Short mmCIF file of C-alpha atoms and ligand atoms in Angstrom, two decimals:
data_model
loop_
_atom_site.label_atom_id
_atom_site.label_comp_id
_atom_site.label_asym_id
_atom_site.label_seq_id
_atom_site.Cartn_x
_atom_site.Cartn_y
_atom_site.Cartn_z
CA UNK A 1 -45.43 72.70 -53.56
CA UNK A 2 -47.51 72.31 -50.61
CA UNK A 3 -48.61 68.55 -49.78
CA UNK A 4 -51.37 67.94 -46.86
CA UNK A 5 -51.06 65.01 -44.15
CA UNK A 6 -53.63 63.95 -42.00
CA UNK A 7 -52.15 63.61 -38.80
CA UNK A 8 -52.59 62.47 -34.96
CA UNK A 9 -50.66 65.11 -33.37
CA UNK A 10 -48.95 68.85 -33.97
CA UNK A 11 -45.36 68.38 -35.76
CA UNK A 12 -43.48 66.26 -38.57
CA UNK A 13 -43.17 63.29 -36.28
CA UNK A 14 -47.08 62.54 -35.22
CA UNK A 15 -47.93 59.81 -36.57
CA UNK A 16 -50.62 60.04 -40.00
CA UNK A 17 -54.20 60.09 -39.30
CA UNK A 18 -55.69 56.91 -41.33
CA UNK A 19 -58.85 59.17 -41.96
CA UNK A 20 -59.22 62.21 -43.92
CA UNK A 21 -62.62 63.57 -42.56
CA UNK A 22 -61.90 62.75 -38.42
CA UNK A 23 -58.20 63.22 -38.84
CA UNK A 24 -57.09 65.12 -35.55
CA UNK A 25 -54.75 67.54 -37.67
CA UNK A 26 -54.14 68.26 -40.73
CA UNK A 27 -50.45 69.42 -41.48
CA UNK A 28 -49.72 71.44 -44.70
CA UNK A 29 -46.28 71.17 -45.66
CA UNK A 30 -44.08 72.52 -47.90
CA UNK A 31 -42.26 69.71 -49.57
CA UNK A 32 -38.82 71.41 -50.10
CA UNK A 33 -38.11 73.69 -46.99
CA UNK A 34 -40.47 71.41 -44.95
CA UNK A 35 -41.79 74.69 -43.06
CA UNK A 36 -45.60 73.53 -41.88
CA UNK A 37 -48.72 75.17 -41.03
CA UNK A 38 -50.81 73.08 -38.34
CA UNK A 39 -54.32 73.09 -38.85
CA UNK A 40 -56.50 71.56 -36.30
CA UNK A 41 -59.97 70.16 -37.84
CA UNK A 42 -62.65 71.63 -35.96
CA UNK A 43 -64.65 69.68 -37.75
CA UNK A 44 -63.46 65.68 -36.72
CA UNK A 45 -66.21 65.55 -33.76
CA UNK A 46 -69.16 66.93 -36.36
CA UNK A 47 -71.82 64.63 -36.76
CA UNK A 48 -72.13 64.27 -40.64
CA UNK A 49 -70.70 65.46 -43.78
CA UNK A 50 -67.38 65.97 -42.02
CA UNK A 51 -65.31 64.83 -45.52
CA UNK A 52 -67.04 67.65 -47.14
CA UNK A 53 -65.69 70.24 -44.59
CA UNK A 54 -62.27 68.56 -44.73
CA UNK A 55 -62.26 68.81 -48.47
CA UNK A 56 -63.80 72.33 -48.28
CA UNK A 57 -60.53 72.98 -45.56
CA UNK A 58 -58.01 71.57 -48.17
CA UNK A 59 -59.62 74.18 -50.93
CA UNK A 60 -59.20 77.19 -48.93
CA UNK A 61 -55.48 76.54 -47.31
CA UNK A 62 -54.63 76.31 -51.00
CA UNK A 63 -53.42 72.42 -50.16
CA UNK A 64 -52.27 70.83 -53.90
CA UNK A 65 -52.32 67.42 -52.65
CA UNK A 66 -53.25 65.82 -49.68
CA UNK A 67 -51.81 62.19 -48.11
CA UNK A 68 -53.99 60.26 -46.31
CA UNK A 69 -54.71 56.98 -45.39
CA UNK A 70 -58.39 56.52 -46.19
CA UNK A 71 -61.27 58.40 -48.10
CA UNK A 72 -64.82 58.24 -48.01
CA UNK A 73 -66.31 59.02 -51.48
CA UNK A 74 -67.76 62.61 -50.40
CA UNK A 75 -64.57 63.94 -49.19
CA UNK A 76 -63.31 62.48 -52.78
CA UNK A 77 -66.17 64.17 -54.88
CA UNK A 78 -65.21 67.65 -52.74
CA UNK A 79 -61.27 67.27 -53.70
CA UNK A 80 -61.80 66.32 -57.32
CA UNK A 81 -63.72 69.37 -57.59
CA UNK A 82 -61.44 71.37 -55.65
CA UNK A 83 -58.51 69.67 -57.78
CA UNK A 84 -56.82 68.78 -55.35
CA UNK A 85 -55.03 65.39 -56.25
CA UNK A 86 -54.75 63.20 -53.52
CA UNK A 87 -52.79 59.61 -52.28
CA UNK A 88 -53.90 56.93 -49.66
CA UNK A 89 -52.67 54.43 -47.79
CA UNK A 90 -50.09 56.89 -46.22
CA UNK A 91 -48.62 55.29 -42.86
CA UNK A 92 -45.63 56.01 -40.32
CA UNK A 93 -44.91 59.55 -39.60
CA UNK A 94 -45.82 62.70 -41.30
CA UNK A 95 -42.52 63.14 -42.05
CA UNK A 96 -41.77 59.64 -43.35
CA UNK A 97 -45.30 60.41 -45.63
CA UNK A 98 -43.69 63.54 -46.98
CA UNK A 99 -40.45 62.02 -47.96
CA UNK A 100 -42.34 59.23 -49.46
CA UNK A 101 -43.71 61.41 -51.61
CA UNK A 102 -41.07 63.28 -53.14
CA UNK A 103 -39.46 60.22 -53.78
CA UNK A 104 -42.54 59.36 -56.07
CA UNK A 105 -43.13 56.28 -53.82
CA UNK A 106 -47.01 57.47 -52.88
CA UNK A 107 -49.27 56.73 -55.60
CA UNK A 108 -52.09 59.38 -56.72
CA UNK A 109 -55.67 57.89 -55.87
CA UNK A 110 -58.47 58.48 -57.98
CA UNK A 111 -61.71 57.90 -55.63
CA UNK A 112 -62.28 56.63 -52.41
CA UNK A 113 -61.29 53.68 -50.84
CA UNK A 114 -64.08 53.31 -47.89
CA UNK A 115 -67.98 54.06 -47.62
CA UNK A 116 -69.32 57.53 -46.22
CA UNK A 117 -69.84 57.28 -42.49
CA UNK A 118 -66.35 55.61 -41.85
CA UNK A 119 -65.02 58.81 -40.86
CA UNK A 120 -62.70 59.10 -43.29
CA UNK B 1 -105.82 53.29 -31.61
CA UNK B 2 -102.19 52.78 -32.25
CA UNK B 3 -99.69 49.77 -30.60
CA UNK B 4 -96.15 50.22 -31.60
CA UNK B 5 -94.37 46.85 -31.12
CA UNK B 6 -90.70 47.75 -30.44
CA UNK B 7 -87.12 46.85 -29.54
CA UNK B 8 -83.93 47.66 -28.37
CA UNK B 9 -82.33 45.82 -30.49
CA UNK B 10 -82.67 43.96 -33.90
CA UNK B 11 -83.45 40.16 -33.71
CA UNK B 12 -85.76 39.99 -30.43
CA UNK B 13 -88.88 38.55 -32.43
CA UNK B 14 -90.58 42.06 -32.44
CA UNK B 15 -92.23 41.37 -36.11
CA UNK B 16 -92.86 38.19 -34.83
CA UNK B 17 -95.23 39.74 -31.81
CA UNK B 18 -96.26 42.32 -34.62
CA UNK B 19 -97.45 40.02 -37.03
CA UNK B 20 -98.81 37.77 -34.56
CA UNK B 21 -101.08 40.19 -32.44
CA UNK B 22 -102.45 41.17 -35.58
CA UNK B 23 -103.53 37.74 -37.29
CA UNK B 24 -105.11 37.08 -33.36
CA UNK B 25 -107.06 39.70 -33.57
CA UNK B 26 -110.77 38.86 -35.00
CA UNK B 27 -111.87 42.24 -36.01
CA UNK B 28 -110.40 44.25 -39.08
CA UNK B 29 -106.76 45.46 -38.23
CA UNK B 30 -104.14 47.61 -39.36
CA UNK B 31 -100.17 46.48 -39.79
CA UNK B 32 -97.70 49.36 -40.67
CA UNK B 33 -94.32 48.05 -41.06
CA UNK B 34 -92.17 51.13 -39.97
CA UNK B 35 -88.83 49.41 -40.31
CA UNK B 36 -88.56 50.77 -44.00
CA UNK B 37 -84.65 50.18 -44.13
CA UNK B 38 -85.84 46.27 -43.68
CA UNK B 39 -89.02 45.73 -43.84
CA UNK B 40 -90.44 42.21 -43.20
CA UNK B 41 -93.98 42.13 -42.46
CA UNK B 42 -95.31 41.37 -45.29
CA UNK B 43 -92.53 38.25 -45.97
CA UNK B 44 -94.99 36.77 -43.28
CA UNK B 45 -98.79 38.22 -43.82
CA UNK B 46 -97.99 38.05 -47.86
CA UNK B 47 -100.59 40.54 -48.53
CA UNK B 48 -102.15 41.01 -51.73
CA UNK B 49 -100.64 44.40 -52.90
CA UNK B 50 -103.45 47.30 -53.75
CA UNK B 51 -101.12 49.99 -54.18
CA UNK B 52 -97.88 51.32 -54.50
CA UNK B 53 -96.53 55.05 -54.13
CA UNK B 54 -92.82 56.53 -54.16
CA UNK B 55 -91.84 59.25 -51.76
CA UNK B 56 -89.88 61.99 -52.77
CA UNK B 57 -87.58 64.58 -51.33
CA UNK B 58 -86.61 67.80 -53.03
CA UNK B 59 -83.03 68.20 -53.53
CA UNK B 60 -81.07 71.48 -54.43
CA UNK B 61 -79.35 72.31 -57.78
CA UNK B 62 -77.33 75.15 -58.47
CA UNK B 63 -78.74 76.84 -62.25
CA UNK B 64 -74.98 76.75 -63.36
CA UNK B 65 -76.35 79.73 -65.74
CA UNK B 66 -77.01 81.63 -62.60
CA UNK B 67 -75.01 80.32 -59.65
CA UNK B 68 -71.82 82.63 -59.16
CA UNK B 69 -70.47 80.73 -56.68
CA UNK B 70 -70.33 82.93 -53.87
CA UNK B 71 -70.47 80.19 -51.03
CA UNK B 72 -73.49 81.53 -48.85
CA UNK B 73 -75.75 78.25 -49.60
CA UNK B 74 -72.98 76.17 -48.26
CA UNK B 75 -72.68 78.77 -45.13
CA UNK B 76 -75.87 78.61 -44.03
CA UNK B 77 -76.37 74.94 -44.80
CA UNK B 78 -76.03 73.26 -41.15
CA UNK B 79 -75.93 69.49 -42.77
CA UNK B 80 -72.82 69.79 -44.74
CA UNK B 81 -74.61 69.06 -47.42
CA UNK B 82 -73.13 71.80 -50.25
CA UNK B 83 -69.69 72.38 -50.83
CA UNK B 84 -68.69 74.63 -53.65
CA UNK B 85 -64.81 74.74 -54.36
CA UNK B 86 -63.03 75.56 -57.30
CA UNK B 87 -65.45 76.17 -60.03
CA UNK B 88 -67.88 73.84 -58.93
CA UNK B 89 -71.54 73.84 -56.84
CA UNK B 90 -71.40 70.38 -55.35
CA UNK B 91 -74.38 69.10 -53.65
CA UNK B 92 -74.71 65.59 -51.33
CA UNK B 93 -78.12 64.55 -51.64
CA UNK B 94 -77.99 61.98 -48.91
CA UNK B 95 -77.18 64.75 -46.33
CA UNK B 96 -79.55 66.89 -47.36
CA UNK B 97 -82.36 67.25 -45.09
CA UNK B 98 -84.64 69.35 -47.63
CA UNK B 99 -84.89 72.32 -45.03
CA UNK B 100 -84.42 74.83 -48.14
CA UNK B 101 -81.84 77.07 -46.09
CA UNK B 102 -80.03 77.30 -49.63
CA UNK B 103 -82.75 78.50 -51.89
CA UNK B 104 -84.24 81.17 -49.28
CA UNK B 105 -80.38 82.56 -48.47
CA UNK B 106 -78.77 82.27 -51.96
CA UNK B 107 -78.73 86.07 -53.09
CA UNK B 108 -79.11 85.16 -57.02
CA UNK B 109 -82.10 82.89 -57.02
CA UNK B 110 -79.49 80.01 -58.35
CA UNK B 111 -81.04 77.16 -56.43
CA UNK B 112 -83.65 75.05 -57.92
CA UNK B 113 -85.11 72.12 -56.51
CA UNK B 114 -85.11 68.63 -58.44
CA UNK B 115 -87.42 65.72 -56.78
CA UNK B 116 -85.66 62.23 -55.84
CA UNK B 117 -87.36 59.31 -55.13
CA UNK B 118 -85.83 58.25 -51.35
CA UNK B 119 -88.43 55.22 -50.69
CA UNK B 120 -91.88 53.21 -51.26
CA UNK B 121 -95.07 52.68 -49.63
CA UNK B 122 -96.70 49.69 -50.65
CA UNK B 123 -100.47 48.97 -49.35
CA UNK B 124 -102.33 45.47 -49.63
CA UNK B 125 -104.80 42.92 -47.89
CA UNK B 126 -103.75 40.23 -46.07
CA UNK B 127 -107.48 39.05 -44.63
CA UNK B 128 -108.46 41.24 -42.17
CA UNK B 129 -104.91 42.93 -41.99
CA UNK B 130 -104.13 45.71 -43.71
CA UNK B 131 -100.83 45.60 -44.57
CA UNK B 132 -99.23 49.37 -45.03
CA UNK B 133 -95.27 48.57 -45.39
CA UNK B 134 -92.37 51.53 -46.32
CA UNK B 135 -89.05 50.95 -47.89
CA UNK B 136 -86.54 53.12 -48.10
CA UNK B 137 -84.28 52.66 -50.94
CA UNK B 138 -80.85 51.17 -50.58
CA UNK B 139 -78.20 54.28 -50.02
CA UNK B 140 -80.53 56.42 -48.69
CA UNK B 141 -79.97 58.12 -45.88
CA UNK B 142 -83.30 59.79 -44.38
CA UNK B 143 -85.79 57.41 -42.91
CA UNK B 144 -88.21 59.97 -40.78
CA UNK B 145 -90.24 61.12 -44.38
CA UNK B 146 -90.31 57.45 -45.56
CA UNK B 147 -92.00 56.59 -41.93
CA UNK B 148 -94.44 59.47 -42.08
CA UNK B 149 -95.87 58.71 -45.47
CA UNK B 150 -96.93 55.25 -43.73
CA UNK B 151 -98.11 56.34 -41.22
CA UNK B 152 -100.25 58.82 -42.82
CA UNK B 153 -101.80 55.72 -43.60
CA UNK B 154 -103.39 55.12 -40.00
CA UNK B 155 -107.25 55.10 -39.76
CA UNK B 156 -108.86 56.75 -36.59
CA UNK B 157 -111.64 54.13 -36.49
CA UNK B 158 -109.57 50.84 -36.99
CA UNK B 159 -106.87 49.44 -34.37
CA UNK B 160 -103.06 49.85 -35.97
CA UNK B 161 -100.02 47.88 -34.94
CA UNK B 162 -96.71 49.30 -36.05
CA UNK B 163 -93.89 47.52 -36.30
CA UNK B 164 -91.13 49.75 -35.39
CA UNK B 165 -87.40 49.76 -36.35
CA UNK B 166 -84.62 48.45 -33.58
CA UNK B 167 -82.94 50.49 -31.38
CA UNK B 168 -83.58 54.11 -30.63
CA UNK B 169 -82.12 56.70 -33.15
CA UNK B 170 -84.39 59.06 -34.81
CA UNK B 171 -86.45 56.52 -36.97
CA UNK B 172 -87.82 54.99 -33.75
CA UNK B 173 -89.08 57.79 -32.24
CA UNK B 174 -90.67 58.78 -35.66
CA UNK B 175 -92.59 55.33 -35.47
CA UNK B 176 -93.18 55.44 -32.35
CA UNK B 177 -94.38 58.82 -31.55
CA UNK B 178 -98.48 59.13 -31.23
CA UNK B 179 -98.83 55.55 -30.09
CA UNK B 180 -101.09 54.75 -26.85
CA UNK B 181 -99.43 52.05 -26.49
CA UNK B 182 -96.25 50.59 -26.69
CA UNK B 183 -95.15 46.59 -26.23
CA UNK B 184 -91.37 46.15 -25.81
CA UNK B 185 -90.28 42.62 -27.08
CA UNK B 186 -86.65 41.87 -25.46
CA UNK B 187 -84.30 38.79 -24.78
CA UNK B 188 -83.30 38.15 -20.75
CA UNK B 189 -79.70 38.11 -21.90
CA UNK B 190 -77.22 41.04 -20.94
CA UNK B 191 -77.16 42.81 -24.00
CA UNK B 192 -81.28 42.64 -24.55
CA UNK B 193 -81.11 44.43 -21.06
CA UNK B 194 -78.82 46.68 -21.75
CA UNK B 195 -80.65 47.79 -24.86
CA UNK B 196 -83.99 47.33 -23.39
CA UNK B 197 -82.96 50.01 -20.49
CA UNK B 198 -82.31 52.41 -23.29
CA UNK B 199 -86.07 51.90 -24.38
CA UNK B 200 -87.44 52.39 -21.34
CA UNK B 201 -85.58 55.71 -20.52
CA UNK B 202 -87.00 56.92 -24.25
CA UNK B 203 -90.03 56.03 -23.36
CA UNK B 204 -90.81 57.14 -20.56
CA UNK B 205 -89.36 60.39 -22.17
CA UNK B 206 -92.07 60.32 -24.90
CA UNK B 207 -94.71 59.67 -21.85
CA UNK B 208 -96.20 56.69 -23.72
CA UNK B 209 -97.32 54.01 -21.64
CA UNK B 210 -96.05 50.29 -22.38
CA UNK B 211 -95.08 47.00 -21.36
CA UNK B 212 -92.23 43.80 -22.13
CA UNK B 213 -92.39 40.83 -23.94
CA UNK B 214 -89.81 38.94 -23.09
CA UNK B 215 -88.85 36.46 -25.86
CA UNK B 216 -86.69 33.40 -25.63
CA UNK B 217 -87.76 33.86 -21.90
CA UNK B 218 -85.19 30.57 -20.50
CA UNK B 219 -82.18 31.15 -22.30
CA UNK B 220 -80.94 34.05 -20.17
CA UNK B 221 -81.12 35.06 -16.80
CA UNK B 222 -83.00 36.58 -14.35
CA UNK B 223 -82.12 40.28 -14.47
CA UNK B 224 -84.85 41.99 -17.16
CA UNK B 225 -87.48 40.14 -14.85
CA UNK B 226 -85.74 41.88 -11.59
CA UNK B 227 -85.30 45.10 -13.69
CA UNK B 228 -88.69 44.92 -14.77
CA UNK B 229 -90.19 44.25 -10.89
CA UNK B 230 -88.13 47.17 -9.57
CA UNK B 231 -89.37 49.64 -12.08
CA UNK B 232 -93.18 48.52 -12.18
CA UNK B 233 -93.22 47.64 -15.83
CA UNK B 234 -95.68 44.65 -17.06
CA UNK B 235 -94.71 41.71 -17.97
CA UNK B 236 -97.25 41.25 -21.05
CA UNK B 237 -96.28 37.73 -21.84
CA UNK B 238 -93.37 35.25 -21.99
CA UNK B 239 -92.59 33.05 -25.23
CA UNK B 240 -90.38 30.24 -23.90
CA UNK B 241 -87.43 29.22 -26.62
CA UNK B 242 -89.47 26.03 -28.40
CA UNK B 243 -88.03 24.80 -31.26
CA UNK B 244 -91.67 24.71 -32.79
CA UNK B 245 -91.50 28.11 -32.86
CA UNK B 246 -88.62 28.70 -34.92
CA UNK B 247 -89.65 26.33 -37.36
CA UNK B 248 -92.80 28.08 -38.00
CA UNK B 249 -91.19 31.05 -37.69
CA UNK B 250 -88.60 30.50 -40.88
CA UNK B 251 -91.03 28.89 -42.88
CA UNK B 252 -93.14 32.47 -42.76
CA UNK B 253 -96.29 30.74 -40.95
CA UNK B 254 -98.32 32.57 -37.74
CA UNK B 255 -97.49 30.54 -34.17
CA UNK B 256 -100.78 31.55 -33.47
CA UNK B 257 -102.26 29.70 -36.40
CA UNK B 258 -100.29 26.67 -36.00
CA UNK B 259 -99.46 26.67 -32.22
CA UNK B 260 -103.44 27.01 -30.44
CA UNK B 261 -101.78 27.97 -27.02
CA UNK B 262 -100.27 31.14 -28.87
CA UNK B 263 -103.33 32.17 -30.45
CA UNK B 264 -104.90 32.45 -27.08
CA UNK B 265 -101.92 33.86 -25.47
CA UNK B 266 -102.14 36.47 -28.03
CA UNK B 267 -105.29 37.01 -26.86
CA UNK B 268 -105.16 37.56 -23.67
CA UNK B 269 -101.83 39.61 -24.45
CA UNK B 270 -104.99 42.10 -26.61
CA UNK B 271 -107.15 41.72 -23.59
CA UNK B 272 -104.30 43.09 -21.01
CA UNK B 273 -103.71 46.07 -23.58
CA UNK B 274 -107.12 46.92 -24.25
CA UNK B 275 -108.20 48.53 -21.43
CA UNK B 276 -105.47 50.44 -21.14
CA UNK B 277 -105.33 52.13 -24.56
CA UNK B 278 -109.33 52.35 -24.52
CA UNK B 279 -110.70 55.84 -25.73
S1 SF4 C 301 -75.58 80.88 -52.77
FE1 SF4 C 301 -76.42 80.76 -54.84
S2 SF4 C 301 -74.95 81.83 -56.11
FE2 SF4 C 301 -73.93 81.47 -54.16
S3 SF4 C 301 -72.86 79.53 -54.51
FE3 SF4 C 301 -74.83 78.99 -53.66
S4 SF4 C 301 -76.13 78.62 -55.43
FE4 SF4 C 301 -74.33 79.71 -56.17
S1 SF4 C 302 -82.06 72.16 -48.38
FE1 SF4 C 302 -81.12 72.55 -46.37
S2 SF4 C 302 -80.02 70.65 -45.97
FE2 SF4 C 302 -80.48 70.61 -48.14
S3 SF4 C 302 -78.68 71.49 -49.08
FE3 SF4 C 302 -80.14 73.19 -48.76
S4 SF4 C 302 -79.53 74.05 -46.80
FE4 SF4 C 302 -78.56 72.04 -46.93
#
């Protein structure tokens, strides 16, 4: 199962990246071996609809869920379509995120928690 | 003849100059209030409204009986606007700046255009004012077609005062743009300067000429006077901080109707633009 966390820098111990759309990195990891793919987002400097080109990201890397700490409701639309299931209020390290998770600790989110244009 | 009354920033009393110059005037006027995400004009010249008209933009849809999801309208869409993942064509309205990118590239003629009301232009009387005002609704995202459908309003043979919006993003310019004159209402404090710099530099961009109003003139300091001196821009007038002022101000009344030094400071402020907007 591969989870996606939104992240400030390159490995398992950057800290998460409170929003989806700007995040610096996204890391896609596999929850059991913990072997990751960095993805940088391109896209964090664009000037609008950058939760749509996140979400759009998450579809094609084949990302199942995605932890995060906030979403704006376009990047939400783009995942529910994509069905990709996704939880917020992620915080700590990437790695602390991921292990969070598998302990069922991170609760699934079902829309967005902020307003387009907060970057996230 | 158009006169754009603008500012740097939001609060400086620029609908207050707007409104203003245009009751002063005693010949047949226009008033377009371009500040359609919050319009106030008319709270003050309460015109009698003649007519109201939505504006529309054309949105894509994807004919789910024809779309097969290929992902060239979201390629070639530059605003983000489209995603399509999964099994789904999703489109964001409010980014959608109606260029039609999708429609001409899609290779199976799967986009079709719905209309969506983004605003409304509401025209009325207020005496010799007429009052042209734009509102764009709540949510909505693209001022610039809301502002032109006012301003499509303007008459050639009548004088027209716009009120702009603050600051000096894209609906500004749109207001602004086409004007032969412009009056720039600031405060002397160090933000209003700071802001009021930024207005200049755009305007002198756009080649229009203009001058300052400087409102609340002895609250702040000296600098936008200094600033003003040093770059040879015209003090217009000053309005001095009077406490008469505000209080006709929030109960919707004209300074120049119930204070007679404004009305004839208003019109000497018309007599120092005149000339230099004459055609
Ligand atoms: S380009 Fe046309 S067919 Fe392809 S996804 Fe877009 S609407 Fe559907
Ligand atoms: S009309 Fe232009 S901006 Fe709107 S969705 Fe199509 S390509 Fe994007």
């Amino acid at each position: 199962m591969k989870v996606c966390v939104t992240a400030q820098g390159d490995n398992l111990q950057a800290l998460v990246d409170p929003r989806f759309g700007r995040a610096k990195y996204f890391l896609a990891v596999d929850v059991d071996s913990l072997d990751f793919e960095v993805i940088e987002n391109v896209n964090a400097q664009g000037t609008g609809g950058v939760g749509i080109q996140s979400g759009r990201l998450m579809a094609d890397k084949g990302v199942e869920c995605v932890l995060t700490g906030n979403i704006g409701p376009n990047a939400s639309d783009t995942l529910k379509a994509a069905g990709i299931k996704f939880c917020l209020g992620a915080t700590g390290t990437v790695l602390e995120a991921v292990e969070k998770y598998k302990k069922g600790e991170m609760t699934l989110s079902e829309g967005s928690n902020v307003d387009s244009k907060s970057g996230a | 003849m158009i006169v754009s009354v603008a500012s740097g920033k939001g609060g400086t009393g620029k609908t207050l100059v707007a409104t203003n110059l245009a009751m002063s005037l005693d010949f047949p006027c226009q008033l377009l209030d371009c500040d359609v995400e919050e319009p106030n004009a008319h709270l003050f010249l309460k015109p009698q409204i003649k007519k109201e008209e939505k504006v529309f933009k054309l949105v894509p849809k994807a004919d789910v009986s024809k779309c097969q999801l290929c992902g060239k309208c979201q390629e070639v869409c530059v605003y983000n606007a489209i995603a399509v993942v999964g099994k789904k064509h999703l489109v964001f309205p409010q980014l959608c700046h109606g260029c039609g990118a999708c429609s001409y590239f899609c290779p199976h003629g799967a986009i079709v255009e719905e209309k969506q009301e983004i605003g409304v232009v509401t025209t009325g009387e207020s005496l010799h004012v007429d009052v042209i005002s734009g509102r764009m609704k709540i949510g909505e995202a693209m001022a610039p077609p809301v502002i032109r459908r006012v301003k499509e309003h303007i008459r050639p043979d009548m004088v027209a005062i716009i009120d702009a919006p603050p600051g000096t993003s894209c609906p500004v310019i749109e207001s602004i743009k086409g004007s032969d004159f412009v009056i720039l209402v600031t405060e002397p404090t160090p933000f209003g300067l700071n802001d009021f710099v930024l207005s200049v530099e755009v305007l002198r961009k756009l080649n229009i000429p203009f001058g300052a109003i400087i409102n609340r003139s002895d609250l702040g300091n000296q600098e936008t006077e200094d600033f003003c001196q040093k770059n040879g821009i015209e003090i217009l007038m000053k309005i001095p901080f009077q406490k008469e002022i505000a209080e006709v101000y929030s109960r919707g009344d004209f300074i120049v109707e119930a204070l007679p030094s404004f009305r004839q400071a208003f019109k000497e402020l018309w007599e120092k633009i005149q000339p230099k907007v004459a055609v």
